[in-house]
Coordinates of C-alpha atoms and ligand atoms in Angstrom, one line a residue:
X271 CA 134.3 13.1 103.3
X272 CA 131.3 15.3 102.4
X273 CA 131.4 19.0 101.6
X274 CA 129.4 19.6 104.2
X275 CA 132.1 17.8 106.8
X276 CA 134.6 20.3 105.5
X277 CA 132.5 23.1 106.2
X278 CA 130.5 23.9 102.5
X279 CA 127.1 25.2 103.1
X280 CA 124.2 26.9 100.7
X281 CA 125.8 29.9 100.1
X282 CA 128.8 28.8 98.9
X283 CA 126.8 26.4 96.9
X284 CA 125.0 29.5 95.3
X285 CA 128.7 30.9 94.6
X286 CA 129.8 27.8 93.1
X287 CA 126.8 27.7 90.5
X288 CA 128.8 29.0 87.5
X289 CA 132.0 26.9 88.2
X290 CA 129.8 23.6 88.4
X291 CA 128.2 24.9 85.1
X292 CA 131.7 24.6 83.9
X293 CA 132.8 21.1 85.2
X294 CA 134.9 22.3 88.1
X295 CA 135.0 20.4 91.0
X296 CA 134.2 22.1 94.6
X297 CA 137.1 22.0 97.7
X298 CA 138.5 23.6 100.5
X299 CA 142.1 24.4 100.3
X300 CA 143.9 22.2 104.4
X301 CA 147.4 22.7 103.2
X302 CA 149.6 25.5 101.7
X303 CA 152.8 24.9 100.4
X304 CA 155.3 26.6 98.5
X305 CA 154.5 25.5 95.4
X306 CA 151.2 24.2 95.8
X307 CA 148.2 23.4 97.5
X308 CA 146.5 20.3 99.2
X309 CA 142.7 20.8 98.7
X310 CA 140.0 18.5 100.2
X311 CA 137.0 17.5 97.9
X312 CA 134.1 15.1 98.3
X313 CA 136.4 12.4 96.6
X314 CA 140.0 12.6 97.7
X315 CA 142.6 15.1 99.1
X316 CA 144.6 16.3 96.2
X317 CA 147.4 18.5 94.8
X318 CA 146.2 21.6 93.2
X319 CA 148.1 24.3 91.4
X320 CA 147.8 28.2 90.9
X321 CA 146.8 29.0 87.4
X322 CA 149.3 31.9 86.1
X323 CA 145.7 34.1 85.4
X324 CA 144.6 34.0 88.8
X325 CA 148.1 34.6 90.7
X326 CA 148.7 37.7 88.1
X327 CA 145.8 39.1 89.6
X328 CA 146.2 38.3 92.8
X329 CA 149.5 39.4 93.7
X330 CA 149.4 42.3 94.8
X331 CA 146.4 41.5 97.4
X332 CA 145.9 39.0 99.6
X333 CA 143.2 37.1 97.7
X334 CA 145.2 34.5 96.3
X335 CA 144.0 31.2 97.8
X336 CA 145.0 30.7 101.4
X337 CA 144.3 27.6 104.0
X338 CA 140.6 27.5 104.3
X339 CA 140.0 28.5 101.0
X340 CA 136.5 27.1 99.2
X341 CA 137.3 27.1 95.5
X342 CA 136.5 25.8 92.2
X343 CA 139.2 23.1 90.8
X344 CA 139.8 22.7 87.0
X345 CA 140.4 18.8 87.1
X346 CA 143.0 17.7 83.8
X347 CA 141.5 15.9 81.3
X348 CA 144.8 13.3 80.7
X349 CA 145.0 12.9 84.8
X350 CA 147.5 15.3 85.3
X351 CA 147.7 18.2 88.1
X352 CA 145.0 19.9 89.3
X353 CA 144.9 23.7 89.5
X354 CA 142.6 26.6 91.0
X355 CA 140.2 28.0 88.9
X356 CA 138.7 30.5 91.6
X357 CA 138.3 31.9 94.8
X358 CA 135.0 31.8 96.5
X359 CA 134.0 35.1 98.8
X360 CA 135.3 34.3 101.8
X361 CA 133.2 35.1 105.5
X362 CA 136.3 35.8 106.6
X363 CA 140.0 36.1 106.6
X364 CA 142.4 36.5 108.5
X365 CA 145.6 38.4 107.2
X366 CA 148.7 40.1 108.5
X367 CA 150.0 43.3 108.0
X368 CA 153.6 43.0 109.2
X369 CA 155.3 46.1 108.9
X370 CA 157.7 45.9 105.8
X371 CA 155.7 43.7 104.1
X372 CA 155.4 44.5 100.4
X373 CA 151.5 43.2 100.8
X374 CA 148.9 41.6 102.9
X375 CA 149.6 38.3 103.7
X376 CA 146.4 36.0 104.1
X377 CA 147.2 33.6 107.2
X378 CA 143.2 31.9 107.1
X379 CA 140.1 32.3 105.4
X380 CA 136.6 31.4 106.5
X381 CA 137.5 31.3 110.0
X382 CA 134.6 31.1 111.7
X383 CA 136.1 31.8 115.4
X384 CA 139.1 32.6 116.8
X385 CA 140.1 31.1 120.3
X386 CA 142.8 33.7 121.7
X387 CA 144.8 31.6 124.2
X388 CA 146.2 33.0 127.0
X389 CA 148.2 31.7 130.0
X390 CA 147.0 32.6 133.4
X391 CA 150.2 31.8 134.7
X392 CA 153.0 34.2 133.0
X393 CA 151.7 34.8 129.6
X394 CA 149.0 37.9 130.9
X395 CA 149.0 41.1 128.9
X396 CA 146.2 43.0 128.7
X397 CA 147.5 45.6 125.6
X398 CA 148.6 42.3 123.4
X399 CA 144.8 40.8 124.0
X400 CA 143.7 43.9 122.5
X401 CA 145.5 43.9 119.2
X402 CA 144.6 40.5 119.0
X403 CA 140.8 41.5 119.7
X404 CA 141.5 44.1 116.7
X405 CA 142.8 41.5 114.5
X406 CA 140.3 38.8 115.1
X407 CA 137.5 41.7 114.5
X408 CA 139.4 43.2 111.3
X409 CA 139.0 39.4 110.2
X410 CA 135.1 39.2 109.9
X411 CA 135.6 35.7 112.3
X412 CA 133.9 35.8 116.2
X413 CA 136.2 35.8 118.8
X414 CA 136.6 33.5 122.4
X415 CA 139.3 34.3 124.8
X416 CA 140.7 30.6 126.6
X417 CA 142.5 31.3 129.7
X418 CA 144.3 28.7 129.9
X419 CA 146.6 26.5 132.7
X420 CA 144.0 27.7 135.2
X421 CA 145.7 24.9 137.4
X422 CA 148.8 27.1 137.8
X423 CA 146.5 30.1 138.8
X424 CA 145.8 31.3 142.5
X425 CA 143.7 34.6 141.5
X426 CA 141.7 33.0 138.7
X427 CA 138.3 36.0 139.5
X428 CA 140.4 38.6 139.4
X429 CA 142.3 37.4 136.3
X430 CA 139.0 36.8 134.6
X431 CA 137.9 40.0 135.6
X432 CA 140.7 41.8 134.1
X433 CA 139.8 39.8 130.7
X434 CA 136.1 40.7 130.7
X435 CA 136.9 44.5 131.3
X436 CA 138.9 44.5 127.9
X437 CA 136.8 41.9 125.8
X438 CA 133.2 43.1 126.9
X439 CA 131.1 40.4 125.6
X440 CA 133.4 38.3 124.5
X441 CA 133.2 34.5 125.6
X442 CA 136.1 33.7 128.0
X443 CA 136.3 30.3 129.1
X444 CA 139.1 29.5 131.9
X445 CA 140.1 26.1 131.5
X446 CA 143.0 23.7 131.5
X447 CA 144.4 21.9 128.5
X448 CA 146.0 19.4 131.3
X449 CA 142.5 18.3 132.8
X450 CA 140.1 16.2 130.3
X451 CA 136.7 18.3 131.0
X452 CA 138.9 21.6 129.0
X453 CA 137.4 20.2 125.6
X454 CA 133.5 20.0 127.1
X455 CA 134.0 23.8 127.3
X456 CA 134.8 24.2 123.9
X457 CA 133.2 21.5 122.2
X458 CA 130.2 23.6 121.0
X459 CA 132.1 26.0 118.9
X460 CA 132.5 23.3 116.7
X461 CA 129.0 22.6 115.9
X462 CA 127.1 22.8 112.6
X463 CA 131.2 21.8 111.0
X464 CA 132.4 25.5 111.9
X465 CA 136.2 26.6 111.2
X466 CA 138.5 27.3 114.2
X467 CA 141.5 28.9 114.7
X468 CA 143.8 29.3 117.9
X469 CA 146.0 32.2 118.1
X470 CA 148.3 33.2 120.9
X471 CA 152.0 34.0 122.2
X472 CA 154.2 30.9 121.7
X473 CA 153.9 28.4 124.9
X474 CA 150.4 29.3 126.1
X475 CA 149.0 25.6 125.3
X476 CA 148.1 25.9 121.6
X477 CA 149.5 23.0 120.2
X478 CA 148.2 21.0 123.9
X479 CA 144.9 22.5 123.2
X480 CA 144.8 21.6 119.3
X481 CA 145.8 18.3 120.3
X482 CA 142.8 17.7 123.0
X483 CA 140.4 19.3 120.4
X484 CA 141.5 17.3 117.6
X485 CA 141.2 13.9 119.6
X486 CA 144.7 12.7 118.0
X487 CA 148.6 13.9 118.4
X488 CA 149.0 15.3 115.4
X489 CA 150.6 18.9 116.6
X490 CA 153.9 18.3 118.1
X491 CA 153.9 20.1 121.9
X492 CA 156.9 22.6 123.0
X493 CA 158.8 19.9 124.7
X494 CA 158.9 17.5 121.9
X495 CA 159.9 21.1 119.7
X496 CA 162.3 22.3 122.0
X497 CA 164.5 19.0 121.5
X498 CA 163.8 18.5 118.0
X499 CA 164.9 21.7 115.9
X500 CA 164.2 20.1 112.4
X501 CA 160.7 19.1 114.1
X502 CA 159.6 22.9 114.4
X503 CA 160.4 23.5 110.7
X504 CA 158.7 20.4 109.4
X505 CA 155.6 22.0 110.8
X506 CA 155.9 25.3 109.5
X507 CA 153.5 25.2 106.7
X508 CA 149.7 26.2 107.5
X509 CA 147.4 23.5 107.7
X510 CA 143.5 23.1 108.5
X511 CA 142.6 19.5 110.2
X512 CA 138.8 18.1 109.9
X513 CA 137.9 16.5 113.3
X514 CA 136.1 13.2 113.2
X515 CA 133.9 14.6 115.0
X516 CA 132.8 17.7 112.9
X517 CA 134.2 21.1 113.0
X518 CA 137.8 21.9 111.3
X519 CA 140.6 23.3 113.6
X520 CA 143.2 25.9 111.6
X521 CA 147.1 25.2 112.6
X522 CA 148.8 28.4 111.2
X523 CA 152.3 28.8 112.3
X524 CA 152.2 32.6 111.1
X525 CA 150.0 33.7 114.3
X526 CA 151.1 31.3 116.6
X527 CA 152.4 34.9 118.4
X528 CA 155.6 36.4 118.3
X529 CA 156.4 35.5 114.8
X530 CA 153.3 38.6 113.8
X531 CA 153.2 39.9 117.2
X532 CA 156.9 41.0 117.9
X533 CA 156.8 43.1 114.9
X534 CA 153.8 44.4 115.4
X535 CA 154.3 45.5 118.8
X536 CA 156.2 47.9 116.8
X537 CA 153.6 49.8 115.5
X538 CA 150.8 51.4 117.4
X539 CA 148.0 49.4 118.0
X540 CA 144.9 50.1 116.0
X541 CA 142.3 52.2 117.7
X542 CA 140.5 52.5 114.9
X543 CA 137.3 52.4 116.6
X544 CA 137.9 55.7 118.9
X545 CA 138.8 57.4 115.9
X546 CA 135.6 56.7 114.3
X547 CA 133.9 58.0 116.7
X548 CA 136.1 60.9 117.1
X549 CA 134.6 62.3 114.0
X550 CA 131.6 62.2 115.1
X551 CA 132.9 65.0 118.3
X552 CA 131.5 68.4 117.6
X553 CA 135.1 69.5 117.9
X554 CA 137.8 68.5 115.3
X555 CA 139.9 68.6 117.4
X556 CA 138.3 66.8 120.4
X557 CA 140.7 65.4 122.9
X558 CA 137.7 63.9 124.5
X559 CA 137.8 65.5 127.3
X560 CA 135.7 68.1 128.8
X561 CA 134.4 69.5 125.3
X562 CA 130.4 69.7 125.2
X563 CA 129.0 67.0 122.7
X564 CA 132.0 64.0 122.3
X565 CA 130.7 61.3 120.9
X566 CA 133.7 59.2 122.7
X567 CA 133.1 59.8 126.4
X568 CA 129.5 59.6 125.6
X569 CA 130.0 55.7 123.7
X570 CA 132.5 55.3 127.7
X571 CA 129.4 56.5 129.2
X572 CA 127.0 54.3 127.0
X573 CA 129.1 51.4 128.1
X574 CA 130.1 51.0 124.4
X575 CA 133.3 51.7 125.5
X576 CA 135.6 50.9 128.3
X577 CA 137.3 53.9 130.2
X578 CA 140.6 51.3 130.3
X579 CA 140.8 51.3 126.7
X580 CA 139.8 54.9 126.4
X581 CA 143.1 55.6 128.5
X582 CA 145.2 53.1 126.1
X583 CA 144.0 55.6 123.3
X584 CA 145.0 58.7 125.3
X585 CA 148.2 57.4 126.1
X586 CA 149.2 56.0 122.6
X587 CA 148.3 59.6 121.1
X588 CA 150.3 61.3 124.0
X589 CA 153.2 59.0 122.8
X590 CA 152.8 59.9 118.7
X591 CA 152.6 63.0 119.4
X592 CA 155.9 63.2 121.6
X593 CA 157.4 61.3 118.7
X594 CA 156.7 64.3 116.3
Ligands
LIG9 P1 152.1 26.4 122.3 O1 153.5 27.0 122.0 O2 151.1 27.6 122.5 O3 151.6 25.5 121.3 O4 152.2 25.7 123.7 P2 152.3 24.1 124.0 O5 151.0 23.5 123.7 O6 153.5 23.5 123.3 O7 152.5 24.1 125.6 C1 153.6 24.7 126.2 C2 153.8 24.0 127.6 O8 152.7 24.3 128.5 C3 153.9 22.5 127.4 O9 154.9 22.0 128.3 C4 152.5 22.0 127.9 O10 152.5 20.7 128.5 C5 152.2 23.1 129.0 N1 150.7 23.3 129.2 C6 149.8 23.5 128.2 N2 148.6 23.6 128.8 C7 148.8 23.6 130.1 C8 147.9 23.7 131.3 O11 146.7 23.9 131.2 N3 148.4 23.6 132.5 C9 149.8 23.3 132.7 N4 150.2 23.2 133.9 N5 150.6 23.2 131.6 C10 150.1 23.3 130.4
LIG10 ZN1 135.6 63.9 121.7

C-alpha cells in the first residue's frame, strides 16, 4: 500500500522531514488497542508501541496517538517491537469531552469529514443534530448530514427541510443504505484518499452504510449484534479501514451515539458561537432582544444565524438561569 493510499500528502511529508532524517519510518495508526497499536506503513501493517517519553507527556491531553494518527515509527534494530516516536499535527481530531472524564479523550484524528447519519424514520431530533454539528465543527473535519432509510419515509421535503434550517450549508444527502445507488451519493467524498467518519445514534444504518461504502462485510449489522453479545464487544476497539477503492472510512465505537451522546445530553449544549457574538452587543448584558446595536439578531438578520437556533439559545439560558 502506498502512503499516499492511506491518506499521507506533502504536508505531512514536510512534517515528517526531521523523523526521516533520523531513520523513522512513516505510518498512519487503523487500530487502537489497549496496549498497543496497529499502524499501516508503505511495507506492512504492524504492532507499534507507546514509548514511556511520549505517553508521560501526553497524558494529561488528548494528543497521545489515536486512530488516524500519521506518525514517525522507531523500527528495532534486533526485530523486535515497534514503538511511536511522534505525533504528526493533526488537520483534525475528533475528541470527547464526557462529563467526568478526568481528560479529553481523542476518538479520531485527521478526519477529513464527518457523515452524521440520521434515520428518517424514528431516529429525527433536531437539538441532538446540533451538538453533533458542534462537535464535528470543534473537530476541524467538514461535515455531511445522510438522511438515511428514506424508503421508510412518507414526508421526505419536509424532513429535509427541517435538516437544512439547522445545518445551513451543510451537504445533506437523503438516501437509503438498503438501495444500491446510496453509495453513488457518497462516493465523491472519498476522493483524492480522504478520511471518513460516520457518527450517529445507535441503529440509524451506520454499520449498513460502512459496509456498502467499504464494498465488503466487515462491520457486523444490529441484527447479527443483537444475537451475538460477545460479537458487540469484539468490535469495540476503534479501527480505520482503507477501501480498495481509495479513501479510508473510520469505525469508532466511542461515537457510534448514545455511548458520548447520553451523557452529554446532560450538559447544555454548546452555543458557543452566540456567545461570541454576544460580546460583541453594545450591552453586557444583551439578551438580544430589543437593545439598539446586538450583534446576534443582527448575524439572524444577516442570515448567519438561524432564528430556530437563536431560540434554542434563549431557552437553554432561561433554563440555567432557573437552575441557579
Ligand atoms: P447502526 O447501529 O447505526 O450501525 O445501524 P445498523 O447498520 O446496524 O442498522 C440498523 C437496522 O436498520 C438494520 O436492521 C438495518 O438493516 C436497517 N437499515 C439500515 N439502513 C436502512 C435503510 O436505508 N432502510 C431500511 N428500511 N432499513 C435500514
Ligand atoms: Zn445582543
Amino acid at each position: 500500500m502506498t502512503l499516499t493510499a492511506l491518506g499521507w500528502d506533502e504536508r505531512r511529508q514536510f512534517e515528517f522531514e526531521p523523523y526521516a532524517v533520523r531513520g523513522c519510518l512513516p505510518g498512519r495508526v487503523v487500530g487502537e488497542h489497549r496496549t498497543h497499536y496497529r499502524v499501516a506503513t508503505e511495507r506492512s501493517e504492524l504492532t507499534a508501541m507507546i514509548t514511556g517519553r511520549l505517553r508521560n507527556a501526553a497524558e494529561q491531553r488528548s494528543d497521545l496517538a489515536g486512530v488516524g494518527d500519521f506518525v514517525a515509527l522507531r523500527m528495532p534494530q534486533d526485530g523486535g517491537i515497534a514503538s511511536v516516536e511522534t505525533v504528526l499535527p493533526r488537520s483534525s481530531a475528533l475528541i470527547r469531552k464526557a462529563a467526568g472524564e478526568r481528560r479529553p479523550q481523542l476518538l479520531a484524528a485527521n478526519v477529513d469529514v464527518v457523515m452524521i447519519v440520521m434515520a428518517l424514520d424514528g431516529d429525527f431530533n433536531m437539538p441532538r443534530l446540533e451538538r453533533y454539528l458542534a462537535l464535528v465543527e470543534a473537530s476541524g473535519a467538514a461535515a455531511v448530514v445522510v438522511a438515511n432509510k428514506a424508503d421508510l419515509s412518507d414526508d421526505l421535503e419536509s424532513k429535509s427541510r427541517q435538516i437544512r434550517a439547522t445545518a445551513p450549508g451543510v451537504p445533506v444527502h437523503a438516501i437509503s443504505a438498503r438501495a444500491s445507488d446510496a453509495v453513488c451519493q457518497l462516493e465523491p467524498y472519498f476522493e483524492d484518499n480522504r478520511t471518513i467518519a460516520l457518527i450517529g445514534s445507535s441503529g440509524v444504518g451506520k454499520s449498513t452504510l460502512t459496509n456498502l461504502l467499504l464494498g465488503e462485510a466487515l462491520q457486523a449489522t444490529q441484527e447479527v449484534r443483537a444475537h451475538d453479545n460477545r460479537g458487540r464487544h469484539t468490535t469495540t476497539h476503534r479501527q480505520l479501514f482503507v477501501r480498495p477503492r481509495g479513501g479510508s472510512i473510520m469505525d469508532t465505537p466511542g461515537m457510534r451515539g448514545l455511548e458520548l451522546w447520553d451523557r452529554a445530553a446532560s450538559t447544555p449544549p454548546d452555543f458557543g458561537d452566540i456567545e461570541e457574538l454576544s460580546r460583541q452587543c453594545r450591552f453586557r448584558n444583551c439578551q438580544h432582544g430589543s437593545e439598539p446595536s446586538c450583534a446576534v439578531r443582527a448575524a439572524v438578520e444577516a442570515g448567519d444565524l438561524t432564528a430556530e437556533r437563536l431560540a434554542r439559545y434563549a431557552a437553554a439560558a432561561r433554563k440555567s438561569l432557573g437552575r441557579r
